[in-house]
């Protein structure tokens, strides 16, 4: 039986932990079991129940306080993640094995983890060995996407995770509830972007011809291969959350192997139950 995982990634503060807790609540309402593993060794606060927490293995504060290591917060995080990659047996033990596992991995926000460090890829390979089907979920804050330039850099970050992990990936624009109606309208063009016309929008602001050419080449590449699309995520919109979940489920074929389960038996009535007596009792009282 395969197991299912979402690797929830994205820049710092993009809404990863909030996405995880929203999805847990949403799934509870659907009577669907979704668990979360915190993989951020610097996490201070999250409001979902954790199945496993990397801070039980290693914490950034301990690494920073260690006199022989002397790391700052970012170097400390990289150290923690490398330590984690060398201790995947901790994760294996913590995950156990439940039938139809569906686990969200709430990852740290340091962007270097998704661009050039090997740990996320190692994690994906390890999860695949444990029979997980893994979908990358890359979150970008919609507040930063209302201008073409910021959008292009968001797209590049998502693309770099896609290329380095080689797994299906769903890109999500978070915090849609914070946008004004005008900004919401504006952002629609970024969800399924036409990069060529975006390039045209920008052409006046770019002065250097070389930079103009480079931007055009990047936009062209993204457009030609239809590589990056975004789904809007508004934590207050149940229907929208469902659509996001359906896209992810589809990419990892969740549900296709699920066996039909008989609903739990209703409590059996005792054989000697006498309805007349019960009715009588109720009427008498
Ligand atoms: N209004 C609104 N606020 C959100 C949403 N998602 C996240 N936030 C807020 O944005 C801030 C950061 O959210 P987190 O979920 O902690 O972001 P994160 O990506 O886990 O952050 P790091 O783990 O530090 O990288 C918090 O104050 C959240 O309450 C959203 O959909 N709507
Ligand atoms: Mg977080």
JSON list of N, CA and C in Angstrom, two decimals, residues 165-231:
[
{"chain": "A", "resi": 165, "resn": "UNK", "atom": "N", "xyz": [14.13, 18.90, -7.23]},
{"chain": "A", "resi": 165, "resn": "UNK", "atom": "CA", "xyz": [13.52, 17.74, -6.55]},
{"chain": "A", "resi": 165, "resn": "UNK", "atom": "C", "xyz": [13.00, 16.66, -7.49]},
{"chain": "A", "resi": 166, "resn": "UNK", "atom": "N", "xyz": [12.63, 17.07, -8.70]},
{"chain": "A", "resi": 166, "resn": "UNK", "atom": "CA", "xyz": [12.10, 16.11, -9.69]},
{"chain": "A", "resi": 166, "resn": "UNK", "atom": "C", "xyz": [10.93, 15.29, -9.16]},
{"chain": "A", "resi": 167, "resn": "UNK", "atom": "N", "xyz": [9.99, 15.98, -8.55]},
{"chain": "A", "resi": 167, "resn": "UNK", "atom": "CA", "xyz": [8.74, 15.33, -8.14]},
{"chain": "A", "resi": 167, "resn": "UNK", "atom": "C", "xyz": [7.60, 16.22, -8.63]},
{"chain": "A", "resi": 168, "resn": "UNK", "atom": "N", "xyz": [6.35, 15.69, -8.68]},
{"chain": "A", "resi": 168, "resn": "UNK", "atom": "CA", "xyz": [5.25, 16.58, -9.05]},
{"chain": "A", "resi": 168, "resn": "UNK", "atom": "C", "xyz": [5.19, 17.75, -8.08]},
{"chain": "A", "resi": 169, "resn": "UNK", "atom": "N", "xyz": [4.89, 18.91, -8.59]},
{"chain": "A", "resi": 169, "resn": "UNK", "atom": "CA", "xyz": [4.84, 20.07, -7.69]},
{"chain": "A", "resi": 169, "resn": "UNK", "atom": "C", "xyz": [3.61, 20.93, -7.96]},
{"chain": "A", "resi": 170, "resn": "UNK", "atom": "N", "xyz": [2.97, 21.34, -6.91]},
{"chain": "A", "resi": 170, "resn": "UNK", "atom": "CA", "xyz": [1.83, 22.26, -7.02]},
{"chain": "A", "resi": 170, "resn": "UNK", "atom": "C", "xyz": [2.26, 23.57, -6.37]},
{"chain": "A", "resi": 171, "resn": "UNK", "atom": "N", "xyz": [2.13, 24.66, -7.12]},
{"chain": "A", "resi": 171, "resn": "UNK", "atom": "CA", "xyz": [2.53, 25.97, -6.59]},
{"chain": "A", "resi": 171, "resn": "UNK", "atom": "C", "xyz": [1.30, 26.73, -6.11]},
{"chain": "A", "resi": 172, "resn": "UNK", "atom": "N", "xyz": [1.46, 27.35, -4.97]},
{"chain": "A", "resi": 172, "resn": "UNK", "atom": "CA", "xyz": [0.29, 27.97, -4.34]},
{"chain": "A", "resi": 172, "resn": "UNK", "atom": "C", "xyz": [0.58, 29.42, -3.96]},
{"chain": "A", "resi": 173, "resn": "UNK", "atom": "N", "xyz": [-0.40, 30.27, -4.24]},
{"chain": "A", "resi": 173, "resn": "UNK", "atom": "CA", "xyz": [-0.30, 31.65, -3.81]},
{"chain": "A", "resi": 173, "resn": "UNK", "atom": "C", "xyz": [-1.11, 31.80, -2.53]},
{"chain": "A", "resi": 174, "resn": "UNK", "atom": "N", "xyz": [-0.44, 32.09, -1.43]},
{"chain": "A", "resi": 174, "resn": "UNK", "atom": "CA", "xyz": [-1.12, 32.10, -0.13]},
{"chain": "A", "resi": 174, "resn": "UNK", "atom": "C", "xyz": [-1.62, 33.51, 0.24]},
{"chain": "A", "resi": 175, "resn": "UNK", "atom": "N", "xyz": [-2.35, 33.54, 1.33]},
{"chain": "A", "resi": 175, "resn": "UNK", "atom": "CA", "xyz": [-2.84, 34.79, 1.95]},
{"chain": "A", "resi": 175, "resn": "UNK", "atom": "C", "xyz": [-3.72, 35.60, 1.00]},
{"chain": "A", "resi": 176, "resn": "UNK", "atom": "N", "xyz": [-4.49, 34.91, 0.17]},
{"chain": "A", "resi": 176, "resn": "UNK", "atom": "CA", "xyz": [-5.35, 35.61, -0.77]},
{"chain": "A", "resi": 176, "resn": "UNK", "atom": "C", "xyz": [-6.40, 36.45, -0.04]},
{"chain": "A", "resi": 177, "resn": "UNK", "atom": "N", "xyz": [-6.72, 36.04, 1.21]},
{"chain": "A", "resi": 177, "resn": "UNK", "atom": "CA", "xyz": [-7.75, 36.78, 1.96]},
{"chain": "A", "resi": 177, "resn": "UNK", "atom": "C", "xyz": [-7.27, 38.19, 2.33]},
{"chain": "A", "resi": 178, "resn": "UNK", "atom": "N", "xyz": [-5.97, 38.44, 2.27]},
{"chain": "A", "resi": 178, "resn": "UNK", "atom": "CA", "xyz": [-5.46, 39.76, 2.65]},
{"chain": "A", "resi": 178, "resn": "UNK", "atom": "C", "xyz": [-5.49, 40.76, 1.49]},
{"chain": "A", "resi": 179, "resn": "UNK", "atom": "N", "xyz": [-5.76, 40.26, 0.29]},
{"chain": "A", "resi": 179, "resn": "UNK", "atom": "CA", "xyz": [-5.72, 41.16, -0.87]},
{"chain": "A", "resi": 179, "resn": "UNK", "atom": "C", "xyz": [-7.00, 41.97, -0.97]},
{"chain": "A", "resi": 180, "resn": "UNK", "atom": "N", "xyz": [-6.84, 43.22, -1.41]},
{"chain": "A", "resi": 180, "resn": "UNK", "atom": "CA", "xyz": [-8.03, 44.04, -1.67]},
{"chain": "A", "resi": 180, "resn": "UNK", "atom": "C", "xyz": [-8.69, 43.51, -2.94]},
{"chain": "A", "resi": 181, "resn": "UNK", "atom": "N", "xyz": [-9.99, 43.82, -3.14]},
{"chain": "A", "resi": 181, "resn": "UNK", "atom": "CA", "xyz": [-10.65, 43.33, -4.35]},
{"chain": "A", "resi": 181, "resn": "UNK", "atom": "C", "xyz": [-9.90, 43.74, -5.62]},
{"chain": "A", "resi": 182, "resn": "UNK", "atom": "N", "xyz": [-9.30, 44.94, -5.59]},
{"chain": "A", "resi": 182, "resn": "UNK", "atom": "CA", "xyz": [-8.57, 45.42, -6.78]},
{"chain": "A", "resi": 182, "resn": "UNK", "atom": "C", "xyz": [-7.32, 44.55, -7.01]},
{"chain": "A", "resi": 183, "resn": "UNK", "atom": "N", "xyz": [-6.59, 44.28, -5.90]},
{"chain": "A", "resi": 183, "resn": "UNK", "atom": "CA", "xyz": [-5.38, 43.46, -6.03]},
{"chain": "A", "resi": 183, "resn": "UNK", "atom": "C", "xyz": [-5.74, 42.03, -6.44]},
{"chain": "A", "resi": 184, "resn": "UNK", "atom": "N", "xyz": [-6.89, 41.55, -5.97]},
{"chain": "A", "resi": 184, "resn": "UNK", "atom": "CA", "xyz": [-7.34, 40.20, -6.33]},
{"chain": "A", "resi": 184, "resn": "UNK", "atom": "C", "xyz": [-7.54, 40.10, -7.84]},
{"chain": "A", "resi": 185, "resn": "UNK", "atom": "N", "xyz": [-8.16, 41.14, -8.38]},
{"chain": "A", "resi": 185, "resn": "UNK", "atom": "CA", "xyz": [-8.40, 41.19, -9.83]},
{"chain": "A", "resi": 185, "resn": "UNK", "atom": "C", "xyz": [-7.06, 41.21, -10.56]},
{"chain": "A", "resi": 186, "resn": "UNK", "atom": "N", "xyz": [-6.17, 42.04, -10.02]},
{"chain": "A", "resi": 186, "resn": "UNK", "atom": "CA", "xyz": [-4.85, 42.22, -10.63]},
{"chain": "A", "resi": 186, "resn": "UNK", "atom": "C", "xyz": [-4.07, 40.90, -10.64]},
{"chain": "A", "resi": 187, "resn": "UNK", "atom": "N", "xyz": [-4.24, 40.12, -9.55]},
{"chain": "A", "resi": 187, "resn": "UNK", "atom": "CA", "xyz": [-3.41, 38.93, -9.41]},
{"chain": "A", "resi": 187, "resn": "UNK", "atom": "C", "xyz": [-3.88, 37.77, -10.30]},
{"chain": "A", "resi": 188, "resn": "UNK", "atom": "N", "xyz": [-5.09, 37.87, -10.78]},
{"chain": "A", "resi": 188, "resn": "UNK", "atom": "CA", "xyz": [-5.60, 36.78, -11.63]},
{"chain": "A", "resi": 188, "resn": "UNK", "atom": "C", "xyz": [-4.69, 36.47, -12.80]},
{"chain": "A", "resi": 189, "resn": "UNK", "atom": "N", "xyz": [-4.10, 37.53, -13.33]},
{"chain": "A", "resi": 189, "resn": "UNK", "atom": "CA", "xyz": [-3.25, 37.31, -14.50]},
{"chain": "A", "resi": 189, "resn": "UNK", "atom": "C", "xyz": [-1.95, 36.57, -14.13]},
{"chain": "A", "resi": 190, "resn": "UNK", "atom": "N", "xyz": [-1.65, 36.53, -12.84]},
{"chain": "A", "resi": 190, "resn": "UNK", "atom": "CA", "xyz": [-0.43, 35.85, -12.42]},
{"chain": "A", "resi": 190, "resn": "UNK", "atom": "C", "xyz": [-0.65, 34.36, -12.14]},
{"chain": "A", "resi": 191, "resn": "UNK", "atom": "N", "xyz": [-1.90, 33.95, -12.04]},
{"chain": "A", "resi": 191, "resn": "UNK", "atom": "CA", "xyz": [-2.15, 32.56, -11.67]},
{"chain": "A", "resi": 191, "resn": "UNK", "atom": "C", "xyz": [-1.79, 31.62, -12.83]},
{"chain": "A", "resi": 192, "resn": "UNK", "atom": "N", "xyz": [-2.19, 32.02, -14.01]},
{"chain": "A", "resi": 192, "resn": "UNK", "atom": "CA", "xyz": [-1.80, 31.25, -15.19]},
{"chain": "A", "resi": 192, "resn": "UNK", "atom": "C", "xyz": [-1.16, 32.24, -16.15]},
{"chain": "A", "resi": 193, "resn": "UNK", "atom": "N", "xyz": [0.09, 32.57, -15.88]},
{"chain": "A", "resi": 193, "resn": "UNK", "atom": "CA", "xyz": [0.65, 33.77, -16.48]},
{"chain": "A", "resi": 193, "resn": "UNK", "atom": "C", "xyz": [1.04, 33.64, -17.95]},
{"chain": "A", "resi": 194, "resn": "UNK", "atom": "N", "xyz": [0.85, 34.75, -18.65]},
{"chain": "A", "resi": 194, "resn": "UNK", "atom": "CA", "xyz": [1.39, 34.86, -19.99]},
{"chain": "A", "resi": 194, "resn": "UNK", "atom": "C", "xyz": [2.68, 35.68, -19.85]},
{"chain": "A", "resi": 195, "resn": "UNK", "atom": "N", "xyz": [3.79, 34.96, -19.80]},
{"chain": "A", "resi": 195, "resn": "UNK", "atom": "CA", "xyz": [5.05, 35.60, -19.46]},
{"chain": "A", "resi": 195, "resn": "UNK", "atom": "C", "xyz": [5.48, 36.61, -20.51]},
{"chain": "A", "resi": 196, "resn": "UNK", "atom": "N", "xyz": [5.12, 36.38, -21.76]},
{"chain": "A", "resi": 196, "resn": "UNK", "atom": "CA", "xyz": [5.53, 37.32, -22.81]},
{"chain": "A", "resi": 196, "resn": "UNK", "atom": "C", "xyz": [4.91, 38.70, -22.59]},
{"chain": "A", "resi": 197, "resn": "UNK", "atom": "N", "xyz": [3.59, 38.68, -22.26]},
{"chain": "A", "resi": 197, "resn": "UNK", "atom": "CA", "xyz": [2.98, 40.00, -22.07]},
{"chain": "A", "resi": 197, "resn": "UNK", "atom": "C", "xyz": [3.46, 40.62, -20.77]},
{"chain": "A", "resi": 198, "resn": "UNK", "atom": "N", "xyz": [3.85, 39.78, -19.81]},
{"chain": "A", "resi": 198, "resn": "UNK", "atom": "CA", "xyz": [4.39, 40.31, -18.56]},
{"chain": "A", "resi": 198, "resn": "UNK", "atom": "C", "xyz": [5.71, 41.03, -18.84]},
{"chain": "A", "resi": 199, "resn": "UNK", "atom": "N", "xyz": [6.46, 40.43, -19.73]},
{"chain": "A", "resi": 199, "resn": "UNK", "atom": "CA", "xyz": [7.73, 41.02, -20.15]},
{"chain": "A", "resi": 199, "resn": "UNK", "atom": "C", "xyz": [7.48, 42.39, -20.81]},
{"chain": "A", "resi": 200, "resn": "UNK", "atom": "N", "xyz": [6.44, 42.44, -21.63]},
{"chain": "A", "resi": 200, "resn": "UNK", "atom": "CA", "xyz": [6.12, 43.72, -22.29]},
{"chain": "A", "resi": 200, "resn": "UNK", "atom": "C", "xyz": [5.80, 44.79, -21.25]},
{"chain": "A", "resi": 201, "resn": "UNK", "atom": "N", "xyz": [5.03, 44.38, -20.19]},
{"chain": "A", "resi": 201, "resn": "UNK", "atom": "CA", "xyz": [4.68, 45.34, -19.12]},
{"chain": "A", "resi": 201, "resn": "UNK", "atom": "C", "xyz": [5.93, 45.96, -18.51]},
{"chain": "A", "resi": 202, "resn": "UNK", "atom": "N", "xyz": [6.97, 45.15, -18.43]},
{"chain": "A", "resi": 202, "resn": "UNK", "atom": "CA", "xyz": [8.17, 45.57, -17.72]},
{"chain": "A", "resi": 202, "resn": "UNK", "atom": "C", "xyz": [9.17, 46.31, -18.59]},
{"chain": "A", "resi": 203, "resn": "UNK", "atom": "N", "xyz": [8.99, 46.23, -19.90]},
{"chain": "A", "resi": 203, "resn": "UNK", "atom": "CA", "xyz": [10.08, 46.64, -20.77]},
{"chain": "A", "resi": 203, "resn": "UNK", "atom": "C", "xyz": [10.48, 48.11, -20.57]},
{"chain": "A", "resi": 204, "resn": "UNK", "atom": "N", "xyz": [9.53, 48.94, -20.11]},
{"chain": "A", "resi": 204, "resn": "UNK", "atom": "CA", "xyz": [9.90, 50.35, -19.92]},
{"chain": "A", "resi": 204, "resn": "UNK", "atom": "C", "xyz": [10.75, 50.57, -18.68]},
{"chain": "A", "resi": 205, "resn": "UNK", "atom": "N", "xyz": [10.52, 49.72, -17.66]},
{"chain": "A", "resi": 205, "resn": "UNK", "atom": "CA", "xyz": [11.25, 49.92, -16.41]},
{"chain": "A", "resi": 205, "resn": "UNK", "atom": "C", "xyz": [12.69, 49.41, -16.48]},
{"chain": "A", "resi": 206, "resn": "UNK", "atom": "N", "xyz": [12.96, 48.50, -17.41]},
{"chain": "A", "resi": 206, "resn": "UNK", "atom": "CA", "xyz": [14.33, 47.98, -17.50]},
{"chain": "A", "resi": 206, "resn": "UNK", "atom": "C", "xyz": [15.14, 48.86, -18.45]},
{"chain": "A", "resi": 207, "resn": "UNK", "atom": "N", "xyz": [16.23, 49.39, -17.91]},
{"chain": "A", "resi": 207, "resn": "UNK", "atom": "CA", "xyz": [17.03, 50.30, -18.73]},
{"chain": "A", "resi": 207, "resn": "UNK", "atom": "C", "xyz": [18.09, 49.53, -19.52]},
{"chain": "A", "resi": 208, "resn": "UNK", "atom": "N", "xyz": [18.78, 48.60, -18.86]},
{"chain": "A", "resi": 208, "resn": "UNK", "atom": "CA", "xyz": [19.90, 47.92, -19.52]},
{"chain": "A", "resi": 208, "resn": "UNK", "atom": "C", "xyz": [19.40, 46.94, -20.59]},
{"chain": "A", "resi": 209, "resn": "UNK", "atom": "N", "xyz": [19.99, 47.02, -21.77]},
{"chain": "A", "resi": 209, "resn": "UNK", "atom": "CA", "xyz": [19.56, 46.13, -22.86]},
{"chain": "A", "resi": 209, "resn": "UNK", "atom": "C", "xyz": [19.88, 44.67, -22.54]},
{"chain": "A", "resi": 210, "resn": "UNK", "atom": "N", "xyz": [21.05, 44.47, -21.91]},
{"chain": "A", "resi": 210, "resn": "UNK", "atom": "CA", "xyz": [21.45, 43.09, -21.58]},
{"chain": "A", "resi": 210, "resn": "UNK", "atom": "C", "xyz": [20.45, 42.46, -20.60]},
{"chain": "A", "resi": 211, "resn": "UNK", "atom": "N", "xyz": [20.08, 43.25, -19.59]},
{"chain": "A", "resi": 211, "resn": "UNK", "atom": "CA", "xyz": [19.14, 42.76, -18.57]},
{"chain": "A", "resi": 211, "resn": "UNK", "atom": "C", "xyz": [17.78, 42.49, -19.20]},
{"chain": "A", "resi": 212, "resn": "UNK", "atom": "N", "xyz": [17.42, 43.37, -20.14]},
{"chain": "A", "resi": 212, "resn": "UNK", "atom": "CA", "xyz": [16.15, 43.21, -20.85]},
{"chain": "A", "resi": 212, "resn": "UNK", "atom": "C", "xyz": [16.14, 41.87, -21.59]},
{"chain": "A", "resi": 213, "resn": "UNK", "atom": "N", "xyz": [17.27, 41.59, -22.25]},
{"chain": "A", "resi": 213, "resn": "UNK", "atom": "CA", "xyz": [17.38, 40.34, -23.02]},
{"chain": "A", "resi": 213, "resn": "UNK", "atom": "C", "xyz": [17.29, 39.11, -22.12]},
{"chain": "A", "resi": 214, "resn": "UNK", "atom": "N", "xyz": [18.00, 39.22, -20.96]},
{"chain": "A", "resi": 214, "resn": "UNK", "atom": "CA", "xyz": [18.00, 38.09, -20.01]},
{"chain": "A", "resi": 214, "resn": "UNK", "atom": "C", "xyz": [16.58, 37.85, -19.48]},
{"chain": "A", "resi": 215, "resn": "UNK", "atom": "N", "xyz": [15.91, 38.93, -19.08]},
{"chain": "A", "resi": 215, "resn": "UNK", "atom": "CA", "xyz": [14.56, 38.79, -18.55]},
{"chain": "A", "resi": 215, "resn": "UNK", "atom": "C", "xyz": [13.64, 38.18, -19.61]},
{"chain": "A", "resi": 216, "resn": "UNK", "atom": "N", "xyz": [13.82, 38.60, -20.83]},
{"chain": "A", "resi": 216, "resn": "UNK", "atom": "CA", "xyz": [12.98, 38.10, -21.92]},
{"chain": "A", "resi": 216, "resn": "UNK", "atom": "C", "xyz": [13.22, 36.59, -22.11]},
{"chain": "A", "resi": 217, "resn": "UNK", "atom": "N", "xyz": [14.50, 36.21, -22.03]},
{"chain": "A", "resi": 217, "resn": "UNK", "atom": "CA", "xyz": [14.83, 34.79, -22.21]},
{"chain": "A", "resi": 217, "resn": "UNK", "atom": "C", "xyz": [14.20, 33.95, -21.09]},
{"chain": "A", "resi": 218, "resn": "UNK", "atom": "N", "xyz": [14.27, 34.46, -19.86]},
{"chain": "A", "resi": 218, "resn": "UNK", "atom": "CA", "xyz": [13.70, 33.73, -18.72]},
{"chain": "A", "resi": 218, "resn": "UNK", "atom": "C", "xyz": [12.18, 33.61, -18.88]},
{"chain": "A", "resi": 219, "resn": "UNK", "atom": "N", "xyz": [11.54, 34.72, -19.22]},
{"chain": "A", "resi": 219, "resn": "UNK", "atom": "CA", "xyz": [10.08, 34.72, -19.40]},
{"chain": "A", "resi": 219, "resn": "UNK", "atom": "C", "xyz": [9.71, 33.75, -20.52]},
{"chain": "A", "resi": 220, "resn": "UNK", "atom": "N", "xyz": [10.49, 33.77, -21.59]},
{"chain": "A", "resi": 220, "resn": "UNK", "atom": "CA", "xyz": [10.20, 32.90, -22.74]},
{"chain": "A", "resi": 220, "resn": "UNK", "atom": "C", "xyz": [10.29, 31.44, -22.36]},
{"chain": "A", "resi": 221, "resn": "UNK", "atom": "N", "xyz": [11.33, 31.11, -21.59]},
{"chain": "A", "resi": 221, "resn": "UNK", "atom": "CA", "xyz": [11.54, 29.72, -21.17]},
{"chain": "A", "resi": 221, "resn": "UNK", "atom": "C", "xyz": [10.37, 29.22, -20.34]},
{"chain": "A", "resi": 222, "resn": "UNK", "atom": "N", "xyz": [9.96, 30.06, -19.38]},
{"chain": "A", "resi": 222, "resn": "UNK", "atom": "CA", "xyz": [8.85, 29.68, -18.50]},
{"chain": "A", "resi": 222, "resn": "UNK", "atom": "C", "xyz": [7.57, 29.51, -19.31]},
{"chain": "A", "resi": 223, "resn": "UNK", "atom": "N", "xyz": [7.36, 30.44, -20.23]},
{"chain": "A", "resi": 223, "resn": "UNK", "atom": "CA", "xyz": [6.12, 30.41, -21.02]},
{"chain": "A", "resi": 223, "resn": "UNK", "atom": "C", "xyz": [6.09, 29.23, -21.97]},
{"chain": "A", "resi": 224, "resn": "UNK", "atom": "N", "xyz": [7.20, 29.00, -22.68]},
{"chain": "A", "resi": 224, "resn": "UNK", "atom": "CA", "xyz": [7.22, 27.94, -23.69]},
{"chain": "A", "resi": 224, "resn": "UNK", "atom": "C", "xyz": [6.94, 26.58, -23.10]},
{"chain": "A", "resi": 225, "resn": "UNK", "atom": "N", "xyz": [7.41, 26.36, -21.89]},
{"chain": "A", "resi": 225, "resn": "UNK", "atom": "CA", "xyz": [7.22, 25.03, -21.30]},
{"chain": "A", "resi": 225, "resn": "UNK", "atom": "C", "xyz": [6.05, 24.97, -20.32]},
{"chain": "A", "resi": 226, "resn": "UNK", "atom": "N", "xyz": [5.29, 26.03, -20.24]},
{"chain": "A", "resi": 226, "resn": "UNK", "atom": "CA", "xyz": [4.17, 26.13, -19.29]},
{"chain": "A", "resi": 226, "resn": "UNK", "atom": "C", "xyz": [4.56, 25.53, -17.94]},
{"chain": "A", "resi": 227, "resn": "UNK", "atom": "N", "xyz": [5.70, 25.94, -17.44]},
{"chain": "A", "resi": 227, "resn": "UNK", "atom": "CA", "xyz": [6.24, 25.24, -16.27]},
{"chain": "A", "resi": 227, "resn": "UNK", "atom": "C", "xyz": [5.65, 25.68, -14.94]},
{"chain": "A", "resi": 228, "resn": "UNK", "atom": "N", "xyz": [5.23, 26.93, -14.86]},
{"chain": "A", "resi": 228, "resn": "UNK", "atom": "CA", "xyz": [4.79, 27.36, -13.54]},
{"chain": "A", "resi": 228, "resn": "UNK", "atom": "C", "xyz": [3.39, 27.98, -13.56]},
{"chain": "A", "resi": 229, "resn": "UNK", "atom": "N", "xyz": [2.56, 27.39, -12.76]},
{"chain": "A", "resi": 229, "resn": "UNK", "atom": "CA", "xyz": [1.20, 27.94, -12.55]},
{"chain": "A", "resi": 229, "resn": "UNK", "atom": "C", "xyz": [0.97, 28.03, -11.05]},
{"chain": "A", "resi": 230, "resn": "UNK", "atom": "N", "xyz": [0.05, 28.86, -10.66]},
{"chain": "A", "resi": 230, "resn": "UNK", "atom": "CA", "xyz": [-0.24, 28.98, -9.22]},
{"chain": "A", "resi": 230, "resn": "UNK", "atom": "C", "xyz": [-1.72, 28.75, -8.95]},
{"chain": "A", "resi": 231, "resn": "UNK", "atom": "N", "xyz": [-1.98, 28.12, -7.83]},
{"chain": "A", "resi": 231, "resn": "UNK", "atom": "CA", "xyz": [-3.36, 28.00, -7.37]},
{"chain": "A", "resi": 231, "resn": "UNK", "atom": "C", "xyz": [-3.55, 28.97, -6.21]}
]
